[in-house]
């Protein structure tokens, strides 16, 4: 007989990992046409790593999909293509071609409209196009208040709307995955992870992440009160002229004009974690999209934002 | 956590090494806002430095603006999304919070404590290791304390913290604390015999006995709340229990590899261990324990792994791999406790989907034996279960499953019920034991089988199911049809709704639940008659699609003929042969189909009869034509 404290032999990271693997296998078993939304950020990196573990020695039985707003950092795109190839995963890239035709971008249309067209609408287009009934996302409950009460399996109507009043109870590790035709489910295998858990796991498992997370001399300009990187020549000329080189890194990754750089010298994982532990602002502060309107996440989600 | 550890600044590598090996404790907090629950959680987050400066700044601003603590920080605002949720009309729900200390990471399931949130509390409790019961020292043990203790222990939590809060308001008097603790023990024995209770006097607001023991309560020699949470043993009986792993996914990358992936629900396993797969009962031996980072020598409860067996066993999702020496039970009939989670009450006799482990089966839920009053813990009579009600019932499945009683293993004995039409999760269930009759009552093999009985009569058995509104003409048409069948020398029988209600179903009324039971009994009788080779004419309003579907499912393929006597409500009401519509309109009859109880018309009936402008004899002739065409009447 084993002592019951043996469960403590599993560290918090072990337990989180086992739970995530269980969730992914449920989706693979019960959903007909799942996809993993791959945003190229650190949470996506962890999610992909977990997927490789969940189905080993098989390949994960679903493709990756990236909704490309065409304004992502160039390094993200390189990393994305290389990683998918290395892992032997199918990668689908979806771009809202209408938005591209209309020249939608953050500099010309503002962050709200850009995000709405190139990200939210694009995601809906992609899900409709491929008729995915389940989509993994890397969101965590510690990120933001409305996430704290969202389920692991989060159901969407055929119009992709989230109804917080109609959430299904999830006792034990039992997930009811049944949906009507046209409906879909967003699945969050990292629900119970915190930002620190993610970093610790990246360190423990030696997971490769986009170099933008590490500090380096980069050209930045101040736009809307945030330091952003001049990643290509689409930064308006007047603004680009003001660029200065600074040692910066990024705490989250998205569209480069909407992602605030933080001044930092943290060039290793340890230094990043150290900086995070000693730092004084929460992760989402660098995201221009949240500042747009108070309590905006709940609203965006009801409209179909991930 | 941050700032409390100098290592972060001086040697981050050493710090991370230390923190990578933290354990994880999940707990649930039970109580209402008035008990200081939000204040407590807010303080735990604050004291463990999980609050960032930008959050702290907005907390300080909010505290001054809308807080209840004057110039001081109102910790409740940190977690109290409740007011906002109410304004937004969002279901108040389980919220999960996270914090960590130097020793452990914690996941808190935060649920409201009022009776209407029983289902949320049960959901939060289902994964918790520990429950914190909040008690206001001024009020002592209340009805809600009993309710919270009952729900958390029902779901299997055996470690409770009795958090006697607001001790500052009773001058930290030991007598007040002792009296409350005595009151609690007085009823705790009714809950479970193996409870471990840790009472702690505290003031969440003043920070007394939260992270450190306080001098204010020098008469108390137990741990502070945080000390307790950091040191209480984690886990349950699962680890010492015999091995169990539900097969989640069959792992077949190529023809040379066949693995069974799943999360271990109990016990431990090593290569070479003898195992069985259930329900088939086939034996084999564990070959490898495969993970992406290499094979393991041993795996324990909680781990997600992939097992290979040394024999080619055809096992699939939903099977359970168990210790060969100590296998789980297998049955298709159970007694279970149900917590109803849906606004639509339980309809006894209706079939629901049941998901347990990785298996989904069809379950017929019988009427509850009794309900449990969650406030008094007394048994109460119950014919159905409504939202948040708990009851004991029996259920029968369409196939046998492997299980352990819930009290022995949460993963092997806990299940959910899913409504087949709406796909909603409608109940949470806990298996108590298998009904012996399932394994002991076998089908009696009969030498003269049903086809012989039908052949003797020169016909094919059929169940002609007449459905339609009261006064639509069902019985009249069935009568006319039987006369024609009789004249043709065919053997038939009519089961009429009104007549059956005088005998077999005299104990049933007209509520939704009774209507379902009514149909369940009649369809079983009709099935026996079909077995006897008869052409059975069933004339019942049978308003619900689901029950007609159930009846269809009982019969052999092709024997069920649904006949919709499709008379518009206006026409049926104008006929009103029995004067029932008049009474229903006057409110003298309740639950009358078409008036204040719904009728769900068949979507694809085999025969649809229009009675407007057609005589009953013509209608009977139309059905007869159908029967001839389908070969029911040929010799």
Short mmCIF file of C-alpha atoms in Angstrom, two decimals, chain A residues 2-303:
data_model
loop_
_atom_site.label_atom_id
_atom_site.label_comp_id
_atom_site.label_asym_id
_atom_site.label_seq_id
_atom_site.Cartn_x
_atom_site.Cartn_y
_atom_site.Cartn_z
CA UNK A 2 1.20 3.44 -0.82
CA UNK A 3 1.01 6.42 1.43
CA UNK A 4 -1.68 8.75 0.22
CA UNK A 5 0.72 11.67 0.27
CA UNK A 6 2.25 10.05 -2.80
CA UNK A 7 0.11 12.22 -4.97
CA UNK A 8 2.31 15.04 -3.75
CA UNK A 9 5.05 13.31 -5.74
CA UNK A 10 3.38 14.83 -8.73
CA UNK A 11 4.46 18.45 -8.77
CA UNK A 12 2.05 21.19 -9.69
CA UNK A 13 3.47 21.18 -13.21
CA UNK A 14 2.98 17.40 -13.48
CA UNK A 15 -0.65 17.70 -12.45
CA UNK A 16 -1.32 20.58 -14.84
CA UNK A 17 0.34 18.67 -17.67
CA UNK A 18 -1.67 15.49 -16.99
CA UNK A 19 -4.90 17.48 -16.98
CA UNK A 20 -4.09 19.21 -20.28
CA UNK A 21 -3.22 15.89 -21.94
CA UNK A 22 -6.53 14.45 -20.76
CA UNK A 23 -8.45 17.40 -22.23
CA UNK A 24 -6.72 17.13 -25.60
CA UNK A 25 -7.38 13.41 -25.85
CA UNK A 26 -11.07 13.96 -25.07
CA UNK A 27 -11.33 16.38 -27.97
CA UNK A 28 -9.47 14.06 -30.33
CA UNK A 29 -11.79 11.21 -29.37
CA UNK A 30 -15.16 12.93 -29.32
CA UNK A 31 -14.99 15.81 -31.82
CA UNK A 32 -15.16 15.18 -35.53
CA UNK A 33 -13.01 17.93 -36.94
CA UNK A 34 -10.78 19.64 -34.37
CA UNK A 35 -8.08 22.24 -34.97
CA UNK A 36 -5.46 23.83 -32.77
CA UNK A 37 -5.31 27.60 -32.98
CA UNK A 38 -1.65 28.47 -32.99
CA UNK A 39 -0.85 32.09 -32.25
CA UNK A 40 2.93 31.59 -32.15
CA UNK A 41 3.16 33.01 -28.61
CA UNK A 42 4.55 31.29 -25.54
CA UNK A 43 1.19 29.81 -24.53
CA UNK A 44 0.80 28.33 -28.00
CA UNK A 45 4.30 26.93 -27.73
CA UNK A 46 3.35 25.16 -24.50
CA UNK A 47 0.05 23.98 -25.98
CA UNK A 48 1.78 22.49 -29.03
CA UNK A 49 4.37 20.82 -26.81
CA UNK A 50 1.56 19.27 -24.73
CA UNK A 51 -0.18 18.06 -27.89
CA UNK A 52 2.97 16.30 -29.02
CA UNK A 53 3.08 14.56 -25.63
CA UNK A 54 -0.63 13.69 -25.49
CA UNK A 55 -0.59 11.57 -28.62
CA UNK A 56 2.99 10.27 -28.68
CA UNK A 57 4.11 8.20 -30.52
CA UNK A 58 1.31 9.27 -32.88
CA UNK A 59 1.18 12.77 -34.32
CA UNK A 60 -1.62 14.95 -32.92
CA UNK A 61 -4.69 14.07 -35.02
CA UNK A 62 -5.50 17.67 -35.95
CA UNK A 63 -3.87 20.52 -37.87
CA UNK A 64 -2.56 23.83 -36.57
CA UNK A 65 -4.20 27.01 -37.75
CA UNK A 66 -2.85 30.51 -37.58
CA UNK A 67 -5.08 33.48 -38.18
CA UNK A 68 -2.60 35.85 -39.76
CA UNK A 69 -3.56 39.51 -39.55
CA UNK A 70 -0.59 40.25 -41.88
CA UNK A 71 0.72 42.58 -39.14
CA UNK A 72 2.49 39.99 -37.02
CA UNK A 73 6.20 40.36 -36.28
CA UNK A 74 8.27 38.89 -39.08
CA UNK A 75 10.14 36.74 -36.59
CA UNK A 76 6.84 35.17 -35.54
CA UNK A 77 6.06 34.08 -39.08
CA UNK A 78 9.52 32.56 -39.57
CA UNK A 79 9.25 30.77 -36.27
CA UNK A 80 5.75 29.50 -37.08
CA UNK A 81 6.70 27.96 -40.40
CA UNK A 82 9.88 26.38 -39.08
CA UNK A 83 8.18 24.96 -35.96
CA UNK A 84 5.26 23.41 -37.84
CA UNK A 85 7.71 21.74 -40.23
CA UNK A 86 9.92 20.46 -37.42
CA UNK A 87 6.96 18.96 -35.59
CA UNK A 88 5.53 17.47 -38.78
CA UNK A 89 2.24 19.30 -38.22
CA UNK A 90 -0.10 20.49 -40.94
CA UNK A 91 -0.32 24.26 -40.77
CA UNK A 92 -3.26 26.22 -42.10
CA UNK A 93 -2.82 29.97 -42.43
CA UNK A 94 -5.91 32.09 -42.80
CA UNK A 95 -5.95 35.73 -43.85
CA UNK A 96 -9.04 37.91 -44.22
CA UNK A 97 -8.49 38.69 -47.89
CA UNK A 98 -11.29 41.26 -47.91
CA UNK A 99 -9.48 43.14 -45.17
CA UNK A 100 -6.22 42.99 -47.10
CA UNK A 101 -7.98 44.27 -50.23
CA UNK A 102 -9.42 47.18 -48.26
CA UNK A 103 -5.99 47.95 -46.83
CA UNK A 104 -7.06 47.44 -43.23
CA UNK A 105 -4.27 48.00 -40.72
CA UNK A 106 -3.77 49.43 -37.27
CA UNK A 107 -2.10 52.64 -38.44
CA UNK A 108 -4.92 53.54 -40.81
CA UNK A 109 -7.98 52.01 -39.12
CA UNK A 110 -7.10 52.03 -35.42
CA UNK A 111 -6.62 49.04 -33.18
CA UNK A 112 -10.30 48.27 -32.59
CA UNK A 113 -11.36 48.08 -36.22
CA UNK A 114 -8.17 46.33 -37.26
CA UNK A 115 -8.62 43.65 -34.60
CA UNK A 116 -12.28 43.27 -35.40
CA UNK A 117 -11.72 42.73 -39.13
CA UNK A 118 -8.34 41.02 -39.32
CA UNK A 119 -8.62 38.88 -36.20
CA UNK A 120 -12.19 38.32 -34.98
CA UNK A 121 -13.89 38.25 -38.38
CA UNK A 122 -10.97 36.33 -39.88
CA UNK A 123 -11.23 33.65 -37.20
CA UNK A 124 -14.94 33.20 -37.86
CA UNK A 125 -14.27 32.98 -41.60
CA UNK A 126 -11.65 30.32 -41.06
CA UNK A 127 -13.80 28.21 -38.74
CA UNK A 128 -16.69 28.41 -41.19
CA UNK A 129 -14.48 27.62 -44.18
CA UNK A 130 -13.02 24.44 -42.71
CA UNK A 131 -16.13 23.53 -40.68
CA UNK A 132 -14.11 22.87 -37.53
CA UNK A 133 -16.31 21.72 -34.67
CA UNK A 134 -13.64 22.17 -32.01
CA UNK A 135 -10.78 24.66 -31.73
CA UNK A 136 -8.09 24.58 -29.06
CA UNK A 137 -7.02 27.94 -27.70
CA UNK A 138 -4.25 28.81 -25.28
CA UNK A 139 -6.25 31.12 -23.00
CA UNK A 140 -5.76 30.89 -19.25
CA UNK A 141 -8.18 31.69 -16.46
CA UNK A 142 -5.68 33.89 -14.61
CA UNK A 143 -5.42 36.29 -17.54
CA UNK A 144 -8.55 38.26 -17.00
CA UNK A 145 -11.76 38.38 -14.92
CA UNK A 146 -14.22 36.97 -17.44
CA UNK A 147 -11.88 34.06 -18.19
CA UNK A 148 -11.91 33.07 -14.50
CA UNK A 149 -15.40 31.71 -14.84
CA UNK A 150 -15.20 30.35 -18.36
CA UNK A 151 -15.28 26.60 -18.76
CA UNK A 152 -12.60 24.41 -20.31
CA UNK A 153 -15.12 23.51 -23.02
CA UNK A 154 -16.71 26.77 -24.09
CA UNK A 155 -19.60 26.47 -26.52
CA UNK A 156 -20.35 28.77 -29.42
CA UNK A 157 -23.59 29.13 -31.33
CA UNK A 158 -23.59 28.74 -35.09
CA UNK A 159 -22.99 32.53 -35.14
CA UNK A 160 -19.90 31.97 -32.95
CA UNK A 161 -21.43 33.73 -29.97
CA UNK A 162 -20.59 32.85 -26.38
CA UNK A 163 -23.53 32.74 -23.99
CA UNK A 164 -22.17 32.98 -20.44
CA UNK A 165 -25.58 32.02 -19.09
CA UNK A 166 -25.53 28.67 -20.85
CA UNK A 167 -22.26 27.21 -19.63
CA UNK A 168 -22.21 23.50 -18.91
CA UNK A 169 -21.09 22.25 -15.51
CA UNK A 170 -17.77 20.39 -15.64
CA UNK A 171 -17.57 18.11 -12.60
CA UNK A 172 -14.48 15.92 -12.11
CA UNK A 173 -12.76 15.50 -15.45
CA UNK A 174 -15.98 14.80 -17.35
CA UNK A 175 -16.59 17.02 -20.34
CA UNK A 176 -19.84 17.00 -22.29
CA UNK A 177 -18.65 17.66 -25.84
CA UNK A 178 -21.96 17.19 -27.66
CA UNK A 179 -23.07 19.92 -30.03
CA UNK A 180 -25.77 20.47 -32.62
CA UNK A 181 -24.81 20.81 -36.28
CA UNK A 182 -23.26 24.22 -36.95
CA UNK A 183 -22.30 24.82 -33.33
CA UNK A 184 -18.70 24.61 -32.22
CA UNK A 185 -16.65 24.45 -29.07
CA UNK A 186 -13.54 26.34 -28.03
CA UNK A 187 -11.36 24.25 -25.79
CA UNK A 188 -8.84 25.71 -23.35
CA UNK A 189 -6.44 23.03 -22.15
CA UNK A 190 -4.33 25.64 -20.30
CA UNK A 191 -7.28 26.96 -18.25
CA UNK A 192 -5.69 26.21 -14.90
CA UNK A 193 -2.17 27.37 -15.73
CA UNK A 194 -0.84 30.73 -14.54
CA UNK A 195 1.69 32.88 -16.31
CA UNK A 196 4.38 31.68 -13.90
CA UNK A 197 3.43 28.02 -14.52
CA UNK A 198 3.88 28.61 -18.26
CA UNK A 199 7.35 30.07 -17.80
CA UNK A 200 8.41 27.38 -15.36
CA UNK A 201 7.20 24.70 -17.74
CA UNK A 202 8.98 26.28 -20.71
CA UNK A 203 12.14 26.19 -18.63
CA UNK A 204 11.68 22.64 -17.36
CA UNK A 205 10.82 21.21 -20.78
CA UNK A 206 13.24 23.44 -22.67
CA UNK A 207 10.55 24.59 -25.07
CA UNK A 208 11.74 26.92 -27.80
CA UNK A 209 9.96 30.28 -27.97
CA UNK A 210 10.10 33.21 -30.38
CA UNK A 211 13.28 35.27 -29.73
CA UNK A 212 11.16 38.42 -29.34
CA UNK A 213 10.54 37.38 -25.74
CA UNK A 214 14.23 37.94 -25.01
CA UNK A 215 15.74 41.40 -24.66
CA UNK A 216 17.75 42.77 -27.57
CA UNK A 217 18.54 46.12 -29.13
CA UNK A 218 15.55 46.87 -31.33
CA UNK A 219 14.32 49.99 -33.13
CA UNK A 220 11.26 51.40 -31.33
CA UNK A 221 8.98 54.39 -31.68
CA UNK A 222 6.40 55.75 -29.29
CA UNK A 223 2.85 55.35 -30.60
CA UNK A 224 -0.31 55.97 -28.56
CA UNK A 225 1.85 56.17 -25.47
CA UNK A 226 3.36 52.73 -25.99
CA UNK A 227 6.78 51.80 -27.35
CA UNK A 228 6.32 49.71 -30.46
CA UNK A 229 8.89 48.12 -32.69
CA UNK A 230 9.55 49.25 -36.26
CA UNK A 231 9.31 45.77 -37.74
CA UNK A 232 8.87 46.72 -41.39
CA UNK A 233 8.38 49.72 -43.65
CA UNK A 234 4.64 50.00 -43.06
CA UNK A 235 5.18 52.27 -40.04
CA UNK A 236 4.20 55.76 -41.24
CA UNK A 237 7.25 57.63 -42.36
CA UNK A 238 6.85 60.52 -39.91
CA UNK A 239 6.68 58.08 -37.05
CA UNK A 240 9.43 55.80 -38.30
CA UNK A 241 11.78 58.74 -38.40
CA UNK A 242 11.63 58.96 -34.61
CA UNK A 243 12.92 55.42 -34.11
CA UNK A 244 15.58 54.87 -31.48
CA UNK A 245 17.45 51.71 -30.56
CA UNK A 246 16.53 50.35 -27.14
CA UNK A 247 17.11 47.10 -25.32
CA UNK A 248 13.55 45.79 -25.21
CA UNK A 249 11.56 42.59 -25.11
CA UNK A 250 7.88 41.63 -25.43
CA UNK A 251 5.76 39.99 -22.77
CA UNK A 252 3.02 39.02 -25.19
CA UNK A 253 3.14 38.77 -28.96
CA UNK A 254 0.58 39.96 -31.48
CA UNK A 255 0.42 42.54 -34.22
CA UNK A 256 3.62 44.53 -33.92
CA UNK A 257 1.96 47.96 -33.96
CA UNK A 258 -0.31 46.83 -31.11
CA UNK A 259 2.29 45.16 -28.94
CA UNK A 260 4.02 47.30 -26.37
CA UNK A 261 7.74 46.70 -25.84
CA UNK A 262 9.15 46.78 -22.33
CA UNK A 263 12.62 48.06 -21.68
CA UNK A 264 14.61 45.16 -20.38
CA UNK A 265 17.95 43.46 -20.38
CA UNK A 266 16.55 40.01 -19.64
CA UNK A 267 18.18 37.82 -22.25
CA UNK A 268 17.69 34.35 -20.72
CA UNK A 269 14.67 32.45 -19.48
CA UNK A 270 15.84 32.80 -15.89
CA UNK A 271 16.18 36.54 -16.29
CA UNK A 272 12.73 36.80 -17.85
CA UNK A 273 11.16 34.91 -14.98
CA UNK A 274 13.12 36.97 -12.51
CA UNK A 275 11.93 40.15 -14.14
CA UNK A 276 8.37 38.89 -14.15
CA UNK A 277 8.50 37.98 -10.48
CA UNK A 278 9.91 41.33 -9.53
CA UNK A 279 7.87 43.36 -11.94
CA UNK A 280 4.91 45.39 -10.93
CA UNK A 281 2.42 45.33 -13.76
CA UNK A 282 0.22 42.51 -14.96
CA UNK A 283 0.76 40.77 -18.25
CA UNK A 284 -2.02 42.28 -20.29
CA UNK A 285 -0.89 45.86 -19.72
CA UNK A 286 1.23 45.74 -22.84
CA UNK A 287 -1.73 44.93 -25.00
CA UNK A 288 -3.25 47.93 -26.66
CA UNK A 289 -6.38 45.96 -27.42
CA UNK A 290 -7.48 45.69 -23.78
CA UNK A 291 -7.09 49.34 -23.01
CA UNK A 292 -9.53 50.22 -25.76
CA UNK A 293 -12.55 49.91 -23.55
CA UNK A 294 -13.04 48.91 -19.96
CA UNK A 295 -14.20 45.35 -19.39
CA UNK A 296 -13.77 44.86 -23.10
CA UNK A 297 -12.78 41.21 -23.05
CA UNK A 298 -16.18 39.93 -22.00
CA UNK A 299 -17.80 41.89 -24.78
CA UNK A 300 -15.30 40.80 -27.39
CA UNK A 301 -15.77 37.20 -26.41
CA UNK A 302 -19.50 37.35 -26.76
CA UNK A 303 -18.86 38.61 -30.26
#
